[in-house]
Amino acid sequence: RRPFHPSRLISILQLLPVVRGVPPDHTGDAGGVDESVRKAFRRVLRSKGFAWTADSNVKALYWSHAGSSFEMQCLGRWWATLPRQQWPDEASDSILADFDSPDHDDAAASPATSTVGDRRQEVVFIGPGLGSIDSQGAVRSALDSCLLNDEEWDVFRSRRDGEASLACFENSLQTRMLTY
């Protein structure tokens, strides 16, 4: 599990059929995208789920796209960032089911720690023709290309304890706090 690099994610989000919520891509990274990827993303009518971007090791994000609108909302913190005694007792088992290791402990994590708790990418894409293996592979490949590479991952892990030090992964994607 790794976070999305915000700039590369924005380049891929530009492929969705949206007119609101995605900032302009100033990197030009989407220019070399394969036509099969462009075709798959043009078919997406709705996408939603959880996302983790490299500009924060704390914020749990909710990805919401419907029709021509896209929005990224901050749901709060990943469970892994909270001491377990702050978790609701009745939800502990279901929370741990989302962890990459039940033994993960953010408080004891070091740059060498390979687990990330419940931080993850879990996004569903809905649209005609997206059930084909080719379309699924194109979407998966495009999103995988947005994940931090090995070098970036090493930088992220060495800086993850200080949110301010993660500013090297600049994010121009607007996120708002989810309110009820």
Coordinates of N, CA, C and O in Angstrom, one line a residue:
R1 N 0.8 -1.2 0.0 CA 0.0 0.0 0.0 C 0.9 1.2 0.0 O 1.8 1.3 0.8
R2 N 0.5 2.2 -0.9 CA 1.3 3.4 -1.0 C 0.3 4.5 -1.3 O -0.8 4.3 -2.0
P3 N 0.6 5.8 -1.0 CA -0.3 6.9 -1.3 C -0.1 7.3 -2.8 O 0.9 7.0 -3.4
F4 N -1.1 8.0 -3.3 CA -1.0 8.6 -4.6 C -0.1 9.8 -4.6 O -0.2 10.6 -3.6
H5 N 0.7 10.0 -5.6 CA 1.4 11.3 -5.8 C 0.4 12.3 -6.3 O -0.3 12.1 -7.3
P6 N 0.1 13.4 -5.6 CA -1.0 14.3 -5.9 C -0.9 14.8 -7.4 O -1.9 14.8 -8.1
S7 N 0.2 15.2 -7.8 CA 0.4 15.7 -9.2 C 0.0 14.7 -10.3 O -0.7 15.0 -11.2
R8 N 0.5 13.4 -10.1 CA 0.2 12.4 -11.0 C -1.3 12.0 -11.0 O -1.9 11.7 -12.0
L9 N -1.9 12.0 -9.8 CA -3.3 11.7 -9.6 C -4.1 12.8 -10.4 O -5.1 12.5 -11.1
I10 N -3.8 14.1 -10.2 CA -4.5 15.1 -10.9 C -4.5 14.9 -12.4 O -5.5 15.1 -13.1
S11 N -3.3 14.5 -12.9 CA -3.2 14.2 -14.4 C -4.2 13.1 -14.8 O -4.8 13.3 -15.9
I12 N -4.3 12.1 -14.0 CA -5.3 11.0 -14.4 C -6.7 11.5 -14.2 O -7.6 11.2 -15.0
L13 N -7.0 12.3 -13.1 CA -8.3 12.8 -12.9 C -8.8 13.6 -14.1 O -10.0 13.7 -14.4
Q14 N -7.9 14.3 -14.8 CA -8.2 15.1 -16.0 C -8.9 14.2 -17.1 O -9.6 14.7 -17.9
L15 N -8.7 12.9 -17.0 CA -9.3 12.0 -18.0 C -10.7 11.7 -17.7 O -11.4 11.2 -18.6
L16 N -11.2 12.0 -16.5 CA -12.6 11.8 -16.2 C -13.5 12.8 -16.9 O -13.0 13.9 -17.2
P17 N -14.7 12.4 -17.2 CA -15.6 13.4 -17.9 C -16.2 14.4 -17.0 O -17.4 14.5 -16.7
V18 N -15.3 15.2 -16.3 CA -15.8 16.2 -15.3 C -15.4 17.6 -15.8 O -14.5 17.8 -16.5
V19 N -16.2 18.5 -15.3 CA -15.9 20.0 -15.6 C -15.8 20.8 -14.3 O -15.3 21.9 -14.3
R20 N -16.1 20.1 -13.1 CA -16.0 20.8 -11.9 C -15.2 19.9 -10.9 O -15.4 18.7 -10.8
G21 N -14.3 20.6 -10.1 CA -13.6 19.9 -9.0 C -12.2 19.4 -9.3 O -11.5 19.0 -8.3
V22 N -11.7 19.4 -10.5 CA -10.4 18.9 -10.8 C -9.6 20.1 -11.3 O -10.0 20.7 -12.3
P23 N -8.5 20.5 -10.6 CA -7.7 21.6 -11.1 C -7.0 21.3 -12.4 O -6.8 20.1 -12.8
P24 N -6.6 22.3 -13.1 CA -5.9 22.1 -14.4 C -4.6 21.3 -14.1 O -4.0 21.5 -13.1
D25 N -4.2 20.5 -15.1 CA -3.0 19.7 -15.0 C -1.9 20.5 -15.6 O -1.8 20.8 -16.8
H26 N -1.0 21.0 -14.8 CA 0.2 21.8 -15.2 C 1.4 21.0 -15.5 O 2.4 21.5 -16.0
T27 N 1.3 19.7 -15.2 CA 2.5 18.8 -15.4 C 2.6 18.3 -16.8 O 3.7 18.0 -17.3
G28 N 1.5 18.1 -17.5 CA 1.5 17.5 -18.8 C 1.6 16.0 -18.8 O 1.8 15.4 -19.8
D29 N 1.6 15.4 -17.6 CA 1.8 14.0 -17.5 C 0.8 13.1 -18.2 O 1.1 12.0 -18.7
A30 N -0.5 13.6 -18.4 CA -1.5 12.9 -19.1 C -1.3 12.8 -20.6 O -2.0 12.1 -21.3
G31 N -0.4 13.6 -21.1 CA -0.2 13.7 -22.5 C 0.2 12.4 -23.1 O -0.2 12.1 -24.3
G32 N 1.0 11.6 -22.4 CA 1.4 10.3 -22.9 C 0.6 9.1 -22.6 O 1.0 8.0 -22.7
V33 N -0.7 9.4 -22.1 CA -1.6 8.3 -21.7 C -2.1 7.5 -22.9 O -2.5 8.1 -23.9
D34 N -2.1 6.2 -22.8 CA -2.5 5.3 -23.9 C -4.0 5.6 -24.2 O -4.8 5.9 -23.3
E35 N -4.4 5.4 -25.4 CA -5.8 5.6 -25.8 C -6.7 4.7 -25.1 O -7.9 5.1 -24.8
S36 N -6.3 3.5 -24.8 CA -7.2 2.6 -24.1 C -7.6 3.1 -22.7 O -8.7 2.9 -22.2
V37 N -6.6 3.8 -22.1 CA -6.9 4.4 -20.8 C -7.8 5.6 -20.9 O -8.8 5.7 -20.2
R38 N -7.6 6.4 -21.9 CA -8.5 7.6 -22.2 C -9.9 7.1 -22.4 O -10.9 7.6 -21.9
K39 N -10.1 6.0 -23.2 CA -11.4 5.5 -23.5 C -12.1 4.9 -22.3 O -13.3 5.2 -22.1
A40 N -11.3 4.2 -21.4 CA -11.9 3.7 -20.2 C -12.4 4.8 -19.3 O -13.5 4.7 -18.8
F41 N -11.6 5.8 -19.1 CA -12.0 6.9 -18.2 C -13.1 7.7 -18.8 O -13.9 8.3 -18.0
R42 N -13.3 7.8 -20.1 CA -14.4 8.5 -20.7 C -15.7 7.8 -20.4 O -16.8 8.4 -20.4
R43 N -15.7 6.5 -20.1 CA -16.9 5.7 -19.8 C -17.3 5.8 -18.3 O -18.4 5.4 -18.0
V44 N -16.5 6.4 -17.5 CA -16.8 6.4 -16.1 C -18.0 7.4 -15.8 O -17.8 8.6 -16.1
L45 N -19.1 6.9 -15.2 CA -20.2 7.8 -14.9 C -20.2 8.2 -13.4 O -20.6 9.2 -13.0
R46 N -19.6 7.3 -12.6 CA -19.5 7.5 -11.2 C -18.3 6.8 -10.6 O -17.9 5.7 -11.1
S47 N -17.6 7.4 -9.7 CA -16.5 6.8 -9.0 C -16.5 7.3 -7.6 O -16.8 8.5 -7.3
K48 N -16.2 6.4 -6.6 CA -16.2 6.8 -5.2 C -15.4 5.9 -4.4 O -15.2 4.7 -4.8
G49 N -15.0 6.3 -3.2 CA -14.3 5.5 -2.3 C -13.3 6.3 -1.5 O -13.4 7.5 -1.3
F50 N -12.3 5.5 -0.9 CA -11.3 6.1 0.0 C -10.0 6.3 -0.8 O -9.6 5.5 -1.6
A51 N -9.3 7.4 -0.4 CA -8.0 7.6 -1.1 C -7.0 8.2 0.0 O -7.4 8.8 1.0
W52 N -5.8 8.0 -0.4 CA -4.7 8.4 0.5 C -3.7 9.1 -0.5 O -3.2 8.5 -1.4
T53 N -3.4 10.4 -0.2 CA -2.4 11.1 -1.0 C -1.2 11.5 -0.2 O -1.3 11.6 1.0
A54 N -0.1 11.6 -0.8 CA 1.2 11.7 -0.2 C 1.4 13.0 0.5 O 2.4 13.2 1.3
D55 N 0.6 14.0 0.4 CA 0.7 15.3 1.1 C 0.3 15.2 2.6 O 0.5 16.1 3.3
S56 N -0.3 14.0 3.0 CA -0.7 13.8 4.4 C -0.7 12.4 4.7 O -1.1 11.5 4.0
N57 N -0.1 12.1 5.9 CA -0.1 10.7 6.4 C -1.3 10.5 7.4 O -1.5 9.5 8.0
V58 N -2.1 11.6 7.6 CA -3.1 11.6 8.6 C -4.5 11.6 8.0 O -5.4 10.9 8.4
K59 N -4.7 12.4 6.9 CA -6.1 12.7 6.3 C -6.6 11.4 5.6 O -6.0 11.0 4.6
A60 N -7.8 11.0 6.0 CA -8.5 9.9 5.3 C -9.4 10.7 4.3 O -10.2 11.5 4.7
L61 N -9.2 10.4 3.0 CA -10.0 11.2 2.0 C -11.1 10.3 1.4 O -11.0 9.1 1.2
Y62 N -12.2 11.0 1.1 CA -13.3 10.4 0.4 C -13.4 10.9 -1.0 O -13.5 12.2 -1.2
W63 N -13.2 10.1 -2.0 CA -13.3 10.4 -3.5 C -14.7 10.3 -3.9 O -15.3 9.3 -3.7
S64 N -15.3 11.4 -4.5 CA -16.6 11.3 -4.9 C -16.8 12.0 -6.3 O -16.5 13.2 -6.5
H65 N -17.2 11.2 -7.3 CA -17.4 11.7 -8.6 C -18.7 11.2 -9.1 O -19.0 10.0 -9.1
A66 N -19.5 12.1 -9.6 CA -20.8 11.8 -10.2 C -21.0 12.7 -11.4 O -21.0 13.9 -11.2
G67 N -21.3 12.1 -12.6 CA -21.5 13.0 -13.7 C -20.4 13.9 -14.0 O -19.2 13.4 -14.2
S68 N -20.6 15.2 -14.0 CA -19.6 16.1 -14.4 C -18.9 16.8 -13.2 O -18.1 17.7 -13.4
S69 N -19.1 16.2 -12.0 CA -18.5 16.8 -10.8 C -17.6 15.8 -10.1 O -17.9 14.7 -10.0
F70 N -16.5 16.4 -9.6 CA -15.6 15.6 -8.8 C -15.3 16.4 -7.5 O -15.2 17.6 -7.5
E71 N -15.2 15.6 -6.4 CA -14.8 16.2 -5.1 C -14.0 15.3 -4.3 O -14.3 14.1 -4.3
M72 N -13.0 15.8 -3.6 CA -12.3 15.0 -2.6 C -12.6 15.7 -1.3 O -12.4 16.9 -1.1
Q73 N -13.0 14.8 -0.3 CA -13.4 15.3 1.0 C -12.6 14.6 2.0 O -12.2 13.5 1.9
C74 N -12.2 15.4 3.1 CA -11.5 14.8 4.2 C -12.5 14.3 5.2 O -13.3 15.0 5.7
L75 N -12.5 13.0 5.4 CA -13.4 12.3 6.3 C -12.9 12.5 7.8 O -13.7 12.3 8.7
G76 N -11.7 12.8 8.0 CA -11.1 12.8 9.3 C -9.7 12.1 9.2 O -9.0 12.2 8.2
R77 N -9.4 11.4 10.3 CA -8.1 10.8 10.3 C -8.2 9.3 10.0 O -9.3 8.7 10.2
W78 N -7.1 8.7 9.5 CA -7.1 7.2 9.4 C -7.1 6.7 10.8 O -6.5 7.3 11.7
W79 N -7.8 5.5 11.0 CA -7.8 4.9 12.3 C -6.4 4.7 12.9 O -6.2 4.8 14.1
A80 N -5.5 4.3 12.0 CA -4.1 4.0 12.5 C -3.4 5.2 13.2 O -2.5 5.0 13.9
T81 N -3.9 6.4 13.0 CA -3.3 7.6 13.6 C -3.8 7.8 15.0 O -3.3 8.6 15.7
L82 N -4.8 7.1 15.4 CA -5.4 7.2 16.7 C -5.0 6.1 17.7 O -4.9 4.9 17.2
P83 N -4.7 6.4 18.9 CA -4.5 5.3 19.9 C -5.7 4.3 19.9 O -6.8 4.8 19.9
R84 N -5.4 3.1 20.0 CA -6.5 2.1 20.0 C -7.5 2.3 21.1 O -8.6 1.9 21.0
Q85 N -7.1 2.8 22.2 CA -8.0 3.1 23.3 C -9.1 4.1 22.9 O -10.1 4.2 23.6
Q86 N -8.8 4.9 21.9 CA -9.8 5.8 21.4 C -10.8 5.2 20.4 O -11.7 5.9 20.0
W87 N -10.6 4.0 19.9 CA -11.5 3.4 19.0 C -12.7 2.9 19.7 O -12.7 2.5 20.9
P88 N -13.9 2.9 19.0 CA -15.1 2.3 19.7 C -14.9 0.8 19.9 O -14.5 0.1 18.9
D89 N -15.1 0.3 21.1 CA -14.9 -1.1 21.4 C -15.6 -2.0 20.4 O -15.0 -3.0 20.0
E90 N -16.8 -1.7 20.1 CA -17.7 -2.6 19.3 C -17.2 -2.6 17.8 O -17.6 -3.4 17.0
A91 N -16.3 -1.6 17.4 CA -15.9 -1.5 16.0 C -14.4 -2.0 15.8 O -14.0 -2.0 14.7
S92 N -13.8 -2.4 16.9 CA -12.4 -2.7 16.8 C -12.0 -3.8 15.8 O -11.1 -3.6 15.0
D93 N -12.8 -4.8 15.8 CA -12.5 -5.9 14.8 C -12.7 -5.5 13.4 O -11.9 -5.8 12.5
S94 N -13.7 -4.7 13.1 CA -14.0 -4.2 11.7 C -12.9 -3.2 11.3 O -12.5 -3.2 10.1
I95 N -12.4 -2.4 12.2 CA -11.4 -1.5 11.9 C -10.1 -2.2 11.6 O -9.4 -1.9 10.6
L96 N -9.7 -3.2 12.4 CA -8.5 -4.0 12.1 C -8.6 -4.8 10.8 O -7.6 -5.1 10.2
A97 N -9.8 -5.1 10.4 CA -10.0 -5.8 9.1 C -9.4 -5.0 7.9 O -9.0 -5.5 6.9
D98 N -9.4 -3.7 8.1 CA -8.9 -2.8 7.0 C -7.4 -2.6 7.1 O -6.8 -1.9 6.3
F99 N -6.8 -3.0 8.2 CA -5.3 -2.8 8.4 C -4.5 -3.8 7.6 O -5.0 -5.0 7.3
D100 N -3.4 -3.4 7.1 CA -2.5 -4.4 6.4 C -1.8 -5.3 7.3 O -1.3 -6.4 6.9
S101 N -1.8 -5.0 8.6 CA -1.3 -5.9 9.6 C -1.9 -5.5 10.9 O -1.9 -4.3 11.3
P102 N -2.5 -6.5 11.6 CA -3.2 -6.2 12.9 C -2.2 -5.7 14.0 O -2.6 -5.1 15.0
D103 N -0.9 -5.9 13.7 CA 0.2 -5.5 14.7 C 0.7 -4.1 14.4 O 1.5 -3.6 15.1
H104 N 0.1 -3.4 13.4 CA 0.6 -2.1 13.0 C 0.4 -1.1 14.2 O -0.7 -1.1 14.8
D105 N 1.4 -0.3 14.5 CA 1.3 0.7 15.5 C 2.0 2.0 15.0 O 3.2 2.0 15.0
D106 N 1.2 3.0 14.7 CA 1.8 4.3 14.2 C 2.7 4.9 15.2 O 3.7 5.5 14.8
A107 N 2.4 4.8 16.5 CA 3.3 5.4 17.5 C 4.7 4.8 17.6 O 5.6 5.4 17.9
A108 N 4.8 3.5 17.2 CA 6.1 2.8 17.2 C 6.7 2.8 15.8 O 7.8 2.2 15.6
A109 N 6.1 3.4 14.8 CA 6.5 3.3 13.4 C 7.8 4.1 13.2 O 8.0 5.1 13.8
S110 N 8.7 3.6 12.4 CA 9.9 4.3 12.0 C 10.0 4.3 10.5 O 9.2 3.6 9.8
P111 N 11.0 5.0 9.9 CA 11.1 4.9 8.4 C 11.2 3.5 7.8 O 10.9 3.3 6.7
A112 N 11.7 2.6 8.7 CA 11.8 1.2 8.2 C 10.6 0.4 8.3 O 10.5 -0.7 7.7
T113 N 9.5 0.9 9.0 CA 8.3 0.2 9.1 C 7.6 0.0 7.8 O 7.4 1.0 7.0
S114 N 7.2 -1.2 7.5 CA 6.6 -1.4 6.1 C 5.1 -1.4 6.2 O 4.5 -1.4 5.1
T115 N 4.5 -1.4 7.3 CA 3.0 -1.4 7.4 C 2.5 0.0 7.5 O 3.2 0.9 8.0
V116 N 1.2 0.2 7.1 CA 0.6 1.5 7.0 C -0.7 1.6 7.7 O -1.4 2.6 7.7
G117 N -1.1 0.5 8.4 CA -2.4 0.5 9.0 C -3.6 0.4 8.0 O -3.6 -0.4 7.1
D118 N -4.6 1.3 8.2 CA -5.8 1.3 7.3 C -5.7 2.2 6.2 O -6.6 2.3 5.4
R119 N -4.5 2.9 6.0 CA -4.4 3.8 4.8 C -4.4 3.0 3.6 O -3.8 1.9 3.5
R120 N -5.2 3.5 2.6 CA -5.3 2.6 1.4 C -6.0 3.5 0.3 O -6.5 4.5 0.5
Q121 N -6.0 2.8 -0.9 CA -6.8 3.3 -2.1 C -7.9 2.3 -2.2 O -7.6 1.1 -2.4
E122 N -9.1 2.7 -2.2 CA -10.3 1.8 -2.3 C -11.4 2.6 -3.1 O -12.2 3.2 -2.5
V123 N -11.3 2.6 -4.4 CA -12.2 3.4 -5.2 C -12.9 2.5 -6.2 O -12.3 1.6 -6.8
V124 N -14.2 2.7 -6.4 CA -15.0 1.9 -7.3 C -15.3 2.8 -8.5 O -15.6 4.0 -8.3
F125 N -15.3 2.2 -9.7 CA -15.6 2.9 -10.9 C -16.8 2.3 -11.6 O -16.9 1.0 -11.7
I126 N -17.8 3.1 -11.9 CA -19.1 2.6 -12.5 C -19.3 3.3 -13.9 O -19.2 4.5 -14.0
G127 N -19.6 2.4 -14.9 CA -19.9 3.0 -16.2 C -20.0 1.9 -17.2 O -19.6 0.7 -16.9
P128 N -20.6 2.1 -18.3 CA -20.8 1.1 -19.4 C -19.5 0.6 -19.9 O -18.6 1.4 -20.2
G129 N -19.3 -0.7 -20.0 CA -18.1 -1.3 -20.6 C -17.0 -1.4 -19.6 O -15.9 -1.9 -20.0
L130 N -17.1 -0.9 -18.4 CA -16.0 -1.0 -17.4 C -15.9 -2.4 -16.8 O -14.9 -2.6 -16.1
G131 N -16.8 -3.3 -17.1 CA -16.7 -4.7 -16.6 C -15.7 -5.5 -17.4 O -15.3 -6.6 -16.9
S132 N -15.3 -5.0 -18.5 CA -14.3 -5.8 -19.3 C -12.9 -5.8 -18.7 O -12.5 -4.9 -18.0
I133 N -12.2 -6.9 -18.9 CA -10.9 -7.1 -18.3 C -10.0 -6.0 -18.9 O -9.2 -5.4 -18.1
D134 N -10.1 -5.6 -20.1 CA -9.3 -4.6 -20.7 C -9.5 -3.2 -20.1 O -8.5 -2.5 -19.7
S135 N -10.8 -2.8 -19.9 CA -11.1 -1.6 -19.2 C -10.6 -1.5 -17.8 O -10.0 -0.6 -17.3
Q136 N -10.8 -2.6 -17.1 CA -10.4 -2.7 -15.7 C -8.9 -2.6 -15.6 O -8.3 -1.9 -14.7
G137 N -8.2 -3.3 -16.5 CA -6.7 -3.2 -16.5 C -6.2 -1.8 -16.8 O -5.2 -1.4 -16.3
A138 N -6.9 -1.1 -17.7 CA -6.5 0.2 -18.1 C -6.6 1.2 -16.9 O -5.7 2.0 -16.6
V139 N -7.8 1.1 -16.2 CA -8.0 2.0 -15.1 C -7.0 1.6 -14.0 O -6.4 2.5 -13.4
R140 N -6.8 0.3 -13.7 CA -5.9 -0.1 -12.6 C -4.5 0.4 -12.9 O -3.8 0.9 -12.1
S141 N -4.0 0.2 -14.2 CA -2.7 0.6 -14.6 C -2.5 2.1 -14.5 O -1.4 2.6 -14.0
A142 N -3.5 2.9 -14.9 CA -3.4 4.3 -14.8 C -3.3 4.8 -13.3 O -2.5 5.6 -13.0
L143 N -4.1 4.2 -12.4 CA -4.0 4.5 -11.0 C -2.8 4.1 -10.4 O -2.2 4.8 -9.5
D144 N -2.3 2.9 -10.7 CA -1.0 2.4 -10.2 C 0.1 3.3 -10.6 O 1.1 3.5 -9.8
S145 N 0.1 4.0 -11.7 CA 1.1 4.9 -12.1 C 1.1 6.2 -11.3 O 2.1 6.9 -11.3
C146 N 0.0 6.4 -10.5 CA 0.0 7.6 -9.7 C 0.5 7.3 -8.3 O 0.8 8.2 -7.5
L147 N 0.8 6.0 -7.9 CA 1.3 5.7 -6.6 C 2.8 6.1 -6.5 O 3.5 6.2 -7.6
L148 N 3.2 6.4 -5.3 CA 4.6 6.8 -5.1 C 5.5 5.7 -5.6 O 5.3 4.5 -5.4
N149 N 6.6 6.1 -6.4 CA 7.6 5.1 -6.8 C 8.5 4.8 -5.6 O 8.4 5.4 -4.5
D150 N 9.5 3.9 -5.7 CA 10.3 3.5 -4.6 C 11.1 4.7 -4.0 O 11.2 4.8 -2.8
E151 N 11.6 5.5 -4.8 CA 12.4 6.7 -4.3 C 11.5 7.6 -3.5 O 11.8 8.1 -2.4
E152 N 10.3 7.9 -4.1 CA 9.4 8.8 -3.5 C 8.9 8.2 -2.1 O 8.7 8.9 -1.1
W153 N 8.6 6.9 -2.2 CA 8.2 6.2 -1.0 C 9.2 6.3 0.2 O 8.8 6.5 1.3
D154 N 10.5 6.2 -0.2 CA 11.5 6.3 0.8 C 11.5 7.8 1.4 O 11.6 7.9 2.7
V155 N 11.3 8.8 0.6 CA 11.2 10.2 1.1 C 10.0 10.3 2.0 O 10.1 10.9 3.1
F156 N 8.9 9.8 1.5 CA 7.6 9.9 2.3 C 7.8 9.2 3.7 O 7.4 9.8 4.7
R157 N 8.3 8.0 3.7 CA 8.5 7.3 5.0 C 9.4 8.0 5.9 O 9.2 8.0 7.1
S158 N 10.4 8.7 5.4 CA 11.4 9.4 6.3 C 10.8 10.7 6.8 O 11.3 11.2 7.8
R159 N 9.7 11.2 6.2 CA 9.1 12.5 6.6 C 7.7 12.3 7.1 O 7.0 13.3 7.5
R160 N 7.1 11.1 7.2 CA 5.7 11.0 7.5 C 5.3 11.4 8.9 O 4.1 11.6 9.1
D161 N 6.2 11.6 9.8 CA 5.8 12.0 11.1 C 5.5 13.5 11.2 O 4.9 14.0 12.2
G162 N 5.9 14.3 10.2 CA 5.7 15.7 10.2 C 4.9 16.1 9.0 O 5.4 16.1 7.9
E163 N 3.6 16.4 9.2 CA 2.8 16.8 8.1 C 3.4 17.9 7.2 O 3.3 17.9 6.0
A164 N 4.0 18.9 7.9 CA 4.6 20.0 7.2 C 5.7 19.6 6.2 O 5.9 20.1 5.2
S165 N 6.4 18.6 6.6 CA 7.5 18.1 5.8 C 7.1 17.3 4.6 O 7.9 17.0 3.7
L166 N 5.8 17.0 4.5 CA 5.2 16.3 3.4 C 4.8 17.3 2.3 O 4.3 16.9 1.2
A167 N 5.0 18.6 2.5 CA 4.7 19.6 1.5 C 5.5 19.4 0.2 O 5.1 20.0 -0.8
C168 N 6.5 18.6 0.2 CA 7.3 18.3 -1.0 C 6.4 17.6 -2.0 O 6.6 17.6 -3.2
F169 N 5.3 17.0 -1.5 CA 4.3 16.4 -2.4 C 3.1 17.3 -2.5 O 2.0 17.1 -2.0
E170 N 3.4 18.4 -3.3 CA 2.4 19.5 -3.4 C 1.1 19.0 -4.0 O 1.1 18.2 -4.9
N171 N 0.0 19.4 -3.4 CA -1.4 19.0 -3.8 C -2.2 20.2 -4.1 O -2.6 20.9 -3.2
S172 N -2.6 20.4 -5.4 CA -3.5 21.5 -5.7 C -4.9 21.1 -5.8 O -5.8 21.9 -6.2
L173 N -5.2 19.8 -5.5 CA -6.6 19.3 -5.5 C -7.2 19.8 -4.2 O -6.8 19.6 -3.1
Q174 N -8.3 20.5 -4.4 CA -9.1 21.1 -3.2 C -9.8 20.0 -2.5 O -10.5 19.1 -3.1
T175 N -9.6 19.9 -1.2 CA -10.3 19.0 -0.3 C -11.1 19.8 0.7 O -10.5 20.8 1.2
R176 N -12.3 19.4 1.0 CA -13.0 20.1 2.0 C -13.4 19.1 3.1 O -13.4 17.9 2.9
M177 N -13.6 19.6 4.3 CA -14.0 18.7 5.4 C -15.4 18.2 5.2 O -16.3 19.0 4.8
L178 N -15.6 16.9 5.4 CA -16.9 16.4 5.3 C -17.7 16.8 6.5 O -17.2 16.6 7.6
T179 N -18.9 17.3 6.4 CA -19.7 17.7 7.5 C -21.0 17.0 7.4 O -21.5 16.7 6.3
Y180 N -21.6 16.7 8.6 CA -22.9 16.0 8.6 C -24.0 17.0 9.1 O -23.8 17.9 9.8

